[in-house]
Short mmCIF file of C-alpha atoms in Angstrom, two decimals:
data_model
loop_
_atom_site.label_atom_id
_atom_site.label_comp_id
_atom_site.label_asym_id
_atom_site.label_seq_id
_atom_site.Cartn_x
_atom_site.Cartn_y
_atom_site.Cartn_z
CA UNK Y 233 -4.20 -9.70 -4.83
CA UNK Y 234 -1.39 -7.28 -4.20
CA UNK Y 235 -0.67 -3.96 -2.58
CA UNK Y 236 -3.65 -2.48 -0.76
CA UNK Y 237 -4.74 1.11 -1.21
CA UNK Y 238 -4.29 2.85 2.10
CA UNK Y 239 -6.74 4.80 4.24
CA UNK Y 240 -5.02 7.35 6.46
CA UNK Y 241 -6.88 9.29 9.13
CA UNK Y 242 -5.27 12.67 9.73
CA UNK Y 243 -5.18 14.30 13.14
CA UNK Y 244 -4.67 18.05 13.25
CA UNK Y 245 -3.04 18.59 16.62
CA UNK Y 246 -2.89 21.96 18.37
CA UNK Y 247 -1.36 22.34 21.83
CA UNK Y 248 -1.68 18.60 22.37
CA UNK Y 249 -5.36 18.26 21.35
CA UNK Y 250 -6.95 17.00 18.14
CA UNK Y 251 -8.84 19.86 16.51
CA UNK Y 252 -10.84 20.21 13.35
CA UNK Y 253 -11.82 23.40 11.60
CA UNK Y 254 -13.18 24.35 8.23
CA UNK Y 255 -10.35 25.87 6.21
CA UNK Y 256 -8.48 26.65 9.41
CA UNK Y 257 -11.31 28.66 10.98
CA UNK Y 258 -14.11 27.57 13.32
CA UNK Y 259 -11.83 25.17 15.18
CA UNK Y 260 -13.56 22.43 17.17
CA UNK Y 261 -12.04 20.05 19.74
CA UNK Y 262 -11.95 16.42 18.57
CA UNK Y 263 -10.25 14.72 21.49
CA UNK Y 264 -7.00 13.41 22.92
CA UNK Y 265 -4.59 12.44 20.12
CA UNK Y 266 -3.36 9.27 21.86
CA UNK Y 267 -6.91 8.00 22.35
CA UNK Y 268 -8.01 8.99 18.86
CA UNK Y 269 -4.97 7.29 17.30
CA UNK Y 270 -5.64 4.10 19.28
CA UNK Y 271 -9.24 4.09 18.09
CA UNK Y 272 -8.23 4.42 14.44
CA UNK Y 273 -5.62 1.69 14.87
CA UNK Y 274 -8.35 -0.64 16.21
CA UNK Y 275 -10.58 0.28 13.28
CA UNK Y 276 -7.88 -0.82 10.85
CA UNK Y 277 -6.29 2.46 9.77
CA UNK Y 278 -3.30 1.70 7.53
CA UNK Y 279 -1.28 4.63 8.84
CA UNK Y 280 -1.89 7.70 10.96
CA UNK Y 281 -0.80 11.22 10.11
CA UNK Y 282 -0.39 14.00 12.66
CA UNK Y 283 -0.35 17.56 11.47
CA UNK Y 284 0.94 19.86 14.16
CA UNK Y 285 -0.74 23.25 13.89
CA UNK Y 286 0.47 24.55 17.23
CA UNK Y 287 1.07 28.25 16.78
CA UNK Y 288 3.08 29.08 19.87
CA UNK Y 289 6.70 28.02 19.93
CA UNK Y 290 6.36 27.36 23.68
CA UNK Y 291 4.28 24.31 22.93
CA UNK Y 292 6.37 22.95 20.05
CA UNK Y 293 7.46 19.93 22.07
CA UNK Y 294 3.92 18.76 22.89
CA UNK Y 295 3.72 16.96 19.54
CA UNK Y 296 6.90 15.01 20.38
CA UNK Y 297 5.30 13.66 23.53
CA UNK Y 298 2.15 12.76 21.59
CA UNK Y 299 4.18 10.85 19.00
CA UNK Y 300 6.22 9.09 21.69
CA UNK Y 301 3.13 7.95 23.49
CA UNK Y 302 1.32 6.81 20.36
CA UNK Y 303 4.40 4.97 19.05
CA UNK Y 304 4.59 2.91 22.25
CA UNK Y 305 1.14 1.43 21.78
CA UNK Y 306 0.21 1.72 18.11
CA UNK Y 307 2.28 -0.42 15.74
CA UNK Y 308 1.44 1.01 12.33
CA UNK Y 309 3.31 3.73 10.41
CA UNK Y 310 3.09 7.24 11.82
CA UNK Y 311 3.71 10.44 9.88
CA UNK Y 312 4.19 13.84 11.48
CA UNK Y 313 4.09 17.16 9.67
CA UNK Y 314 3.87 20.83 10.54
CA UNK Y 315 6.71 23.20 11.27
CA UNK Y 316 9.49 20.93 9.99
CA UNK Y 317 12.26 23.31 8.88
CA UNK Y 318 15.70 21.89 9.61
CA UNK Y 319 17.33 18.46 9.75
CA UNK Y 320 17.18 18.49 13.52
CA UNK Y 321 13.37 18.81 13.39
CA UNK Y 322 13.26 15.67 11.24
CA UNK Y 323 15.63 13.84 13.57
CA UNK Y 324 13.61 14.72 16.66
CA UNK Y 325 10.37 13.49 15.11
CA UNK Y 326 11.94 10.22 13.94
CA UNK Y 327 13.55 9.67 17.33
CA UNK Y 328 10.20 10.24 19.01
CA UNK Y 329 8.83 7.33 16.96
CA UNK Y 330 7.59 8.84 13.69
CA UNK Y 331 8.30 6.76 10.60
CA UNK Y 332 7.86 9.59 8.14
CA UNK Y 333 8.08 13.33 8.40
CA UNK Y 334 6.06 15.73 6.28
CA UNK Y 335 7.84 18.77 4.85
CA UNK Y 336 5.66 21.54 3.48
CA UNK Y 337 6.54 25.25 3.57
CA UNK Y 338 10.25 24.63 4.12
CA UNK Y 339 10.38 22.72 0.83
CA UNK Y 340 8.92 25.69 -1.03
CA UNK Y 341 11.41 28.17 0.40
CA UNK Y 342 14.37 25.82 0.38
CA UNK Y 343 13.97 22.82 -1.97
CA UNK Y 344 17.50 21.65 -1.14
CA UNK Y 345 16.22 20.82 2.32
CA UNK Y 346 14.23 17.94 0.83
CA UNK Y 347 17.39 16.64 -0.80
CA UNK Y 348 19.38 16.92 2.41
CA UNK Y 349 16.66 15.27 4.48
CA UNK Y 350 16.21 12.34 2.11
CA UNK Y 351 19.98 11.86 1.76
CA UNK Y 352 20.29 11.89 5.50
CA UNK Y 353 17.31 9.85 6.65
CA UNK Y 354 16.33 7.97 3.46
CA UNK Y 355 13.51 8.76 1.04
CA UNK Y 356 11.19 6.40 2.92
CA UNK Y 357 11.14 8.89 5.80
CA UNK Y 358 10.37 12.01 3.77
CA UNK Y 359 6.87 13.00 2.67
CA UNK Y 360 6.55 16.28 0.82
CA UNK Y 361 3.22 17.99 1.45
CA UNK Y 362 1.91 19.95 -1.48
CA UNK Y 363 -0.91 22.47 -1.03
CA UNK Y 364 -2.34 23.40 -4.40
CA UNK Y 365 -5.11 25.59 -5.79
CA UNK Y 366 -6.52 25.65 -9.29
CA UNK Y 367 -5.50 28.85 -11.07
CA UNK Y 368 -6.72 28.09 -14.60
CA UNK Y 369 -9.78 26.11 -15.64
CA UNK Y 370 -10.88 24.92 -19.07
CA UNK Y 371 -9.04 22.64 -21.48
CA UNK Y 372 -5.62 23.32 -19.96
CA UNK Y 373 -6.20 23.44 -16.24
CA UNK Y 374 -3.34 24.58 -14.03
CA UNK Y 375 -2.72 24.33 -10.33
CA UNK Y 376 -0.25 26.32 -8.30
CA UNK Y 377 1.45 25.77 -4.98
CA UNK Y 378 0.09 27.93 -2.16
CA UNK Y 379 1.51 28.51 1.30
CA UNK Y 380 0.12 29.95 4.54
CA UNK Y 381 -2.88 27.68 4.69
CA UNK Y 382 -3.72 28.29 1.04
CA UNK Y 383 -3.65 32.09 1.19
CA UNK Y 384 -0.35 32.90 -0.51
CA UNK Y 385 0.40 32.05 -4.13
CA UNK Y 386 3.96 31.04 -4.98
CA UNK Y 387 3.73 30.95 -8.77
CA UNK Y 388 5.04 27.37 -8.72
CA UNK Y 389 3.23 24.97 -11.05
CA UNK Y 390 1.92 22.03 -9.02
CA UNK Y 391 2.83 19.30 -11.52
CA UNK Y 392 6.35 20.58 -12.11
CA UNK Y 393 6.79 21.01 -8.39
CA UNK Y 394 5.64 17.46 -7.65
CA UNK Y 395 8.09 16.11 -10.20
CA UNK Y 396 10.90 18.20 -8.77
CA UNK Y 397 10.20 17.00 -5.23
CA UNK Y 398 10.25 13.37 -6.42
CA UNK Y 399 13.59 14.05 -8.14
CA UNK Y 400 14.87 15.61 -4.93
CA UNK Y 401 14.24 12.40 -3.04
CA UNK Y 402 10.73 12.67 -1.59
CA UNK Y 403 9.49 9.16 -0.86
CA UNK Y 404 5.85 10.16 -1.10
CA UNK Y 405 3.63 13.16 -1.81
CA UNK Y 406 0.76 14.30 0.35
CA UNK Y 407 -1.36 16.30 -2.06
CA UNK Y 408 -3.96 18.65 -0.64
CA UNK Y 409 -6.38 20.68 -2.71
CA UNK Y 410 -6.77 23.94 -0.81
CA UNK Y 411 -9.88 24.65 -2.90
CA UNK Y 412 -11.52 21.57 -1.41
CA UNK Y 413 -9.97 21.33 2.05
CA UNK Y 414 -12.73 21.44 4.65
CA UNK Y 415 -15.55 21.69 2.09
CA UNK Y 416 -16.66 18.02 2.14
CA UNK Y 417 -17.23 18.28 -1.62
CA UNK Y 418 -14.75 15.51 -2.45
CA UNK Y 419 -11.16 15.49 -3.71
CA UNK Y 420 -10.09 17.64 -6.64
CA UNK Y 421 -9.91 14.54 -8.83
CA UNK Y 422 -8.42 16.27 -11.86
CA UNK Y 423 -5.56 17.59 -9.75
CA UNK Y 424 -5.06 14.23 -8.03
CA UNK Y 425 -4.98 12.33 -11.28
CA UNK Y 426 -2.67 14.83 -12.96
CA UNK Y 427 -0.13 14.56 -10.13
CA UNK Y 428 -0.43 10.77 -9.81
CA UNK Y 429 0.14 10.33 -13.52
CA UNK Y 430 3.14 12.70 -13.44
CA UNK Y 431 5.25 11.17 -10.66
CA UNK Y 432 6.34 7.58 -9.98
CA UNK Y 433 6.32 7.89 -6.18
CA UNK Y 434 3.17 7.20 -4.15
CA UNK Y 435 0.64 10.01 -3.80
CA UNK Y 436 -1.80 10.49 -0.92
CA UNK Y 437 -4.94 12.39 -1.93
CA UNK Y 438 -6.21 14.90 0.61
CA UNK Y 439 -8.69 17.72 1.01
CA UNK Y 440 -12.45 17.66 0.72
CA UNK Y 441 -13.61 14.20 1.77
CA UNK Y 442 -17.24 14.31 2.89
CA UNK Y 443 -18.40 10.74 2.30
CA UNK Y 444 -17.08 7.28 1.51
CA UNK Y 445 -17.67 7.53 -2.23
CA UNK Y 446 -15.20 10.38 -2.28
CA UNK Y 447 -12.54 7.99 -0.98
CA UNK Y 448 -13.39 5.48 -3.72
CA UNK Y 449 -13.18 8.17 -6.39
CA UNK Y 450 -9.78 9.31 -5.12
CA UNK Y 451 -8.38 5.89 -5.98
CA UNK Y 452 -10.42 4.84 -9.00
CA UNK Y 453 -10.60 8.21 -10.76
CA UNK Y 454 -7.79 10.10 -9.06
CA UNK Y 455 -5.30 7.18 -9.26
CA UNK Y 456 -4.15 7.88 -5.70
CA UNK Y 457 -2.15 5.24 -3.80
CA UNK Y 458 -3.68 6.34 -0.52
CA UNK Y 459 -6.49 8.58 0.69
CA UNK Y 460 -6.42 10.84 3.71
CA UNK Y 461 -9.40 12.15 5.63
CA UNK Y 462 -10.02 13.81 8.96
CA UNK Y 463 -13.47 15.10 9.82
CA UNK Y 464 -15.51 12.16 8.48
CA UNK Y 465 -13.72 9.95 11.00
CA UNK Y 466 -13.36 12.37 13.91
CA UNK Y 467 -16.99 13.09 14.45
CA UNK Y 468 -18.15 9.51 14.08
CA UNK Y 469 -19.81 9.88 10.65
CA UNK Y 470 -17.98 6.79 9.48
CA UNK Y 471 -15.45 4.32 10.84
CA UNK Y 472 -12.31 3.31 8.98
CA UNK Y 473 -13.84 -0.18 8.67
CA UNK Y 474 -16.85 1.22 6.85
CA UNK Y 475 -14.55 3.15 4.54
CA UNK Y 476 -12.61 -0.01 3.72
CA UNK Y 477 -15.78 -1.99 3.15
CA UNK Y 478 -17.02 0.61 0.69
CA UNK Y 479 -13.72 0.58 -1.17
CA UNK Y 480 -13.68 -3.19 -1.30
CA UNK Y 481 -17.25 -3.23 -2.61
CA UNK Y 482 -16.08 -0.88 -5.35
CA UNK Y 483 -13.43 -3.42 -6.36
CA UNK Y 484 -10.49 -1.68 -4.70
CA UNK Y 485 -7.96 -3.80 -2.87
CA UNK Y 486 -7.79 -2.87 0.83
CA UNK Y 487 -6.46 -4.39 4.04
CA UNK Y 488 -9.41 -5.81 5.96
CA UNK Y 489 -8.66 -6.47 9.63
CA UNK Y 490 -10.52 -8.64 12.11
CA UNK I 938 14.46 -14.84 30.24
CA UNK I 939 15.81 -14.30 26.78
CA UNK I 940 17.93 -11.29 25.79
CA UNK I 941 17.50 -9.55 22.45
CA UNK I 942 19.92 -7.12 20.88
CA UNK I 943 18.76 -4.77 18.14
CA UNK I 944 21.98 -4.06 16.25
CA UNK I 945 22.71 -0.34 15.95
CA UNK I 946 25.38 1.09 13.70
CA UNK I 947 23.83 4.50 13.28
CA UNK I 948 21.56 3.61 10.37
CA UNK I 949 17.99 4.60 10.97
CA UNK I 950 15.51 4.63 13.75
CA UNK I 951 15.55 1.46 15.82
CA UNK I 952 13.33 2.63 18.59
CA UNK I 953 10.14 1.27 17.08
CA UNK I 954 11.69 -2.18 16.64
CA UNK I 955 12.74 -2.21 20.30
CA UNK I 956 9.34 -0.84 21.42
CA UNK I 957 7.51 -3.56 19.52
CA UNK I 958 9.64 -6.28 21.16
CA UNK I 959 9.05 -4.76 24.59
CA UNK I 960 5.34 -4.85 23.82
CA UNK I 961 5.22 -8.56 22.86
CA UNK I 962 7.83 -9.79 25.34
CA UNK I 963 7.66 -7.67 28.48
CA UNK I 964 9.89 -10.13 30.35
CA UNK I 965 12.65 -10.21 27.74
CA UNK I 966 15.65 -7.92 27.96
CA UNK I 967 15.57 -5.77 24.83
CA UNK I 968 18.47 -3.48 24.06
CA UNK I 969 19.61 -1.35 21.16
CA UNK I 970 23.37 -1.70 20.96
CA UNK I 971 26.29 -1.03 18.67
CA UNK I 972 28.69 -3.00 20.82
CA UNK I 973 30.16 -6.23 19.42
CA UNK I 974 30.35 -7.85 22.86
CA UNK I 975 26.61 -7.23 23.41
CA UNK I 976 25.85 -8.93 20.10
CA UNK I 977 28.05 -11.87 21.09
CA UNK I 978 26.43 -12.33 24.50
CA UNK I 979 22.79 -11.86 23.41
CA UNK I 980 20.47 -14.85 23.03
CA UNK I 981 18.82 -13.38 19.94
CA UNK I 982 19.95 -10.79 17.42
CA UNK I 983 17.88 -8.46 15.27
CA UNK I 984 19.44 -6.69 12.29
CA UNK I 985 17.15 -3.86 11.14
CA UNK I 986 17.87 -1.13 8.63
CA UNK I 987 16.45 1.48 6.30
CA UNK I 988 17.79 3.86 3.70
CA UNK I 989 20.46 3.21 1.08
CA UNK I 990 22.36 -0.06 1.14
CA UNK I 991 25.73 1.44 0.13
CA UNK I 992 25.90 3.48 3.31
CA UNK I 993 24.48 0.58 5.28
CA UNK I 994 27.20 -1.87 4.21
CA UNK I 995 29.88 0.76 4.76
CA UNK I 996 28.60 1.56 8.27
CA UNK I 997 28.42 -2.13 9.16
CA UNK I 998 32.01 -2.48 8.02
CA UNK I 999 33.37 0.76 9.53
CA UNK I 1000 31.93 0.06 12.97
CA UNK I 1001 33.66 -3.36 13.09
CA UNK I 1002 30.34 -5.01 13.85
CA UNK I 1003 30.44 -7.20 10.77
CA UNK I 1004 32.31 -10.14 12.41
CA UNK I 1005 29.93 -10.15 15.39
CA UNK I 1006 26.88 -9.98 13.11
CA UNK I 1007 28.23 -12.84 10.97
CA UNK I 1008 28.88 -14.93 14.09
CA UNK I 1009 25.33 -14.33 15.27
CA UNK I 1010 23.96 -15.21 11.85
CA UNK I 1011 25.65 -18.61 12.08
CA UNK I 1012 24.85 -19.45 15.68
CA UNK I 1013 21.64 -18.06 17.22
CA UNK I 1014 18.12 -16.90 16.35
CA UNK I 1015 18.72 -14.07 13.91
CA UNK I 1016 16.09 -11.77 12.43
CA UNK I 1017 16.85 -9.44 9.51
CA UNK I 1018 14.40 -6.64 8.74
CA UNK I 1019 14.28 -4.64 5.48
CA UNK I 1020 17.93 -3.84 4.63
CA UNK I 1021 18.74 -6.47 7.26
CA UNK I 1022 17.29 -9.00 4.81
CA UNK I 1023 18.80 -7.51 1.65
CA UNK I 1024 22.32 -7.36 3.11
CA UNK I 1025 22.35 -11.15 3.61
CA UNK I 1026 22.38 -11.71 -0.17
CA UNK I 1027 25.34 -11.46 -2.56
CA UNK I 1028 24.96 -8.02 -4.08
CA UNK I 1029 22.57 -5.16 -4.70
CA UNK I 1030 22.18 -3.23 -7.92
CA UNK I 1031 21.48 -0.14 -5.84
CA UNK I 1032 24.44 2.09 -6.63
CA UNK I 1033 27.06 2.60 -3.99
CA UNK I 1034 28.98 5.81 -3.43
CA UNK I 1035 31.41 4.84 -6.22
CA UNK I 1036 28.54 4.25 -8.64
CA UNK I 1037 29.04 0.48 -8.78
CA UNK I 1038 26.70 -2.19 -7.50
CA UNK I 1039 27.13 -2.93 -3.82
CA UNK I 1040 28.66 -6.19 -2.63
CA UNK I 1041 26.79 -7.48 0.40
CA UNK I 1042 27.38 -10.26 2.96
CA UNK I 1043 26.65 -13.20 0.64
CA UNK I 1044 25.13 -15.61 3.15
CA UNK I 1045 22.35 -16.37 0.65
CA UNK I 1046 22.58 -16.83 -3.09
CA UNK I 1047 20.80 -14.15 -5.06
CA UNK I 1048 20.67 -10.46 -5.87
CA UNK I 1049 18.83 -7.38 -4.69
CA UNK I 1050 17.32 -5.58 -7.67
CA UNK I 1051 15.36 -2.42 -8.33
CA UNK I 1052 11.70 -3.24 -9.03
CA UNK I 1053 12.06 -1.99 -12.59
CA UNK I 1054 15.10 -4.23 -13.24
CA UNK I 1055 13.66 -7.57 -12.18
CA UNK I 1056 11.76 -8.39 -15.35
CA UNK I 1057 12.82 -7.84 -18.94
CA UNK I 1058 9.15 -7.37 -19.79
CA UNK I 1059 8.48 -3.61 -19.79
CA UNK I 1060 4.80 -4.30 -19.07
CA UNK I 1061 5.56 -6.12 -15.81
CA UNK I 1062 5.61 -2.95 -13.71
CA UNK I 1063 2.65 -1.27 -15.44
CA UNK I 1064 -0.45 -1.06 -13.24
CA UNK I 1065 -3.37 -2.26 -15.37
CA UNK I 1066 -5.74 0.00 -13.43
CA UNK I 1067 -3.98 3.25 -14.31
CA UNK I 1068 -1.85 2.35 -17.32
CA UNK I 1069 1.10 3.90 -15.49
CA UNK I 1070 4.04 2.38 -13.68
CA UNK I 1071 3.34 1.05 -10.20
CA UNK I 1072 4.50 3.66 -7.71
CA UNK I 1073 8.00 3.18 -6.34
CA UNK I 1074 8.84 2.82 -3.48
CA UNK I 1075 6.56 -0.15 -2.92
CA UNK I 1076 4.88 1.42 0.08
CA UNK I 1077 2.03 -0.01 2.10
CA UNK I 1078 0.35 -3.26 3.08
CA UNK I 1079 0.95 -6.22 0.79
CA UNK I 1080 0.38 -9.93 1.13
CA UNK I 1081 2.98 -12.57 1.93
CA UNK I 1082 2.44 -16.03 0.52
CA UNK I 1083 4.05 -18.46 2.94
CA UNK I 1084 6.07 -20.98 0.92
CA UNK I 1085 7.19 -23.12 3.87
CA UNK I 1086 5.92 -24.15 7.28
CA UNK I 1087 8.04 -22.32 9.78
CA UNK I 1088 7.80 -21.59 13.51
CA UNK I 1089 8.00 -17.89 12.63
CA UNK I 1090 4.69 -18.15 10.71
CA UNK I 1091 2.87 -19.77 13.63
CA UNK I 1092 -0.49 -18.08 14.24
CA UNK I 1093 -0.19 -15.92 11.11
CA UNK I 1094 -2.57 -16.63 8.24
CA UNK I 1095 -1.17 -17.38 4.81
CA UNK I 1096 -1.48 -14.26 2.62
CA UNK I 1097 -1.55 -11.97 5.67
CA UNK I 1098 -0.66 -8.34 4.95
CA UNK I 1099 2.47 -6.64 6.24
CA UNK I 1100 3.78 -3.11 5.85
CA UNK I 1101 6.47 -2.63 3.20
CA UNK I 1102 8.53 0.36 2.14
CA UNK I 1103 11.37 -0.28 -0.33
CA UNK I 1104 12.45 0.26 -3.93
CA UNK I 1105 14.78 -2.74 -4.25
CA UNK I 1106 13.76 -6.34 -3.69
CA UNK I 1107 15.40 -9.72 -3.12
CA UNK I 1108 15.58 -12.25 -5.94
CA UNK I 1109 16.65 -15.52 -4.33
CA UNK I 1110 18.53 -18.00 -6.46
CA UNK I 1111 17.59 -21.03 -4.37
CA UNK I 1112 13.97 -21.93 -3.67
CA UNK I 1113 14.97 -23.63 -0.43
CA UNK I 1114 16.00 -20.24 1.07
CA UNK I 1115 12.57 -18.73 0.44
CA UNK I 1116 10.00 -18.65 3.25
CA UNK I 1117 7.59 -16.18 1.68
CA UNK I 1118 6.95 -14.34 -1.57
CA UNK I 1119 5.10 -11.15 -2.46
CA UNK I 1120 3.94 -9.75 -5.75
CA UNK I 1121 4.17 -6.12 -6.77
CA UNK I 1122 4.22 -6.20 -10.54
CA UNK I 1123 6.99 -8.76 -10.16
CA UNK I 1124 7.42 -11.45 -7.54
CA UNK I 1125 10.14 -11.16 -4.92
CA UNK I 1126 11.39 -12.94 -1.80
CA UNK I 1127 9.64 -11.17 1.07
CA UNK I 1128 10.83 -13.71 3.66
CA UNK I 1129 14.05 -15.70 3.77
CA UNK I 1130 14.79 -18.64 6.06
CA UNK I 1131 17.62 -21.06 6.69
CA UNK I 1132 18.63 -22.76 9.93
CA UNK I 1133 18.76 -20.01 12.60
CA UNK I 1134 18.15 -17.12 10.19
CA UNK I 1135 14.80 -15.57 9.34
CA UNK I 1136 14.74 -12.32 7.41
CA UNK I 1137 11.92 -10.22 6.04
CA UNK I 1138 11.62 -7.30 3.65
CA UNK I 1139 8.57 -5.89 5.43
CA UNK I 1140 8.45 -4.14 8.80
CA UNK I 1141 6.91 -6.42 11.43
CA UNK I 1142 7.25 -3.61 13.98
CA UNK I 1143 4.84 -1.54 11.85
CA UNK I 1144 2.52 -4.36 10.78
CA UNK I 1145 0.01 -4.31 13.62
CA UNK I 1146 -1.19 -7.69 14.98
CA UNK I 1147 0.45 -9.98 12.45
CA UNK I 1148 3.73 -8.11 12.69
CA UNK I 1149 3.71 -8.29 16.47
CA UNK I 1150 2.88 -12.00 16.25
CA UNK I 1151 5.96 -12.55 14.07
CA UNK I 1152 8.14 -10.75 16.62
CA UNK I 1153 6.60 -12.81 19.42
CA UNK I 1154 7.37 -15.96 17.43
CA UNK I 1155 10.97 -14.81 17.14
CA UNK I 1156 11.21 -14.38 20.92
CA UNK I 1157 9.96 -17.97 21.38
CA UNK I 1158 11.79 -19.52 18.44
CA UNK I 1159 13.85 -22.56 19.44
CA UNK I 1160 16.43 -23.58 16.86
#
């Protein structure tokens, strides 16, 4: 009895369509975001995250319309990330109906932005997305922050960075292993656990989910407060209900809906 | 048909609260307003709020809405959400801009405390599964144990889950003010009720079916 671990389907949205690719290549169409979000809501998703990967600035406003439409019919928390750089970006997303806004690259280049955004809109509205890759293995593993879809190293230590972002007012961390993203090999559990045990704010594990046991491991071994997955839900491999059932069978507290 | 005002004094996003009411009560007039006369003429008043309570109390005061809100809280169906619940108590140990604890409206006896300051037992906030402190904010779907029968709980199962996001929680002094409790390491008042007031820490507008049911109950609540 108590707080449920959350399952969060993630929708990568490009030019107003849900897409899914393996490590940002081989992009496949996965449907209309409003319909997909409604389906996950019916299946009992605890939240929905939209990651806007629209490249062209001409289509930057499409995501706002998507969020507006989803927020009028789906009454669970919505997070939107991708291309959030200034306070006005945050404001526009929140006004469109997002509850939380994910800040990624802008936090790396301007950490003060996280402070400003959380001071302005409250920590509960600010999720800092952290993309990390393992740079040292062995007894003293290390992970670093990468930008540009995992291609560019920043030299920032992932654990120190997570702590700093929590100190700067992030309400939550979305932690993605860029080594695992798109591989379906499961979360980087060592990374997840190291970050979860370093910060006091909630951590969402992301990157690499290929089956339901991976979700269980993210919580039980990774200590994550929430688990995020995309492709296993998009292509009908599993429903959110099945994911919750598996977690409950493993002794994890989840929200079971009718 | 009934008219509902969602009180706006520039603190946070109120659109989802209004949208949820429009969804459950398509015939009701739902408006977001920061105008005292709107609050006075409405049939029902909703006081939402997110963020830091120091700024919240200051904004409520600076916009001169406080008298209208207090009038509503003593006369017609009144729903507080999140900070709209906390502000009804006497004080919050969340620091204000001057670094002191924040004095709040004081309609209910009790304090708003940080999760780590509720219990003197340092083990209270340790998650037995991880051996580490429970994450703060308390974020996600938790259960509400209904401690009274109330028209606002109609059609909602005891121990139903609602969506929470907060770092401070209400500690009521009087059991008779409590309509629901929730446990996250420590127990806190997740729903408050007295006469025409019902106030919740969680976000009904983000709590799917059960949250919408609570809002529907508010629209139909006869005091």
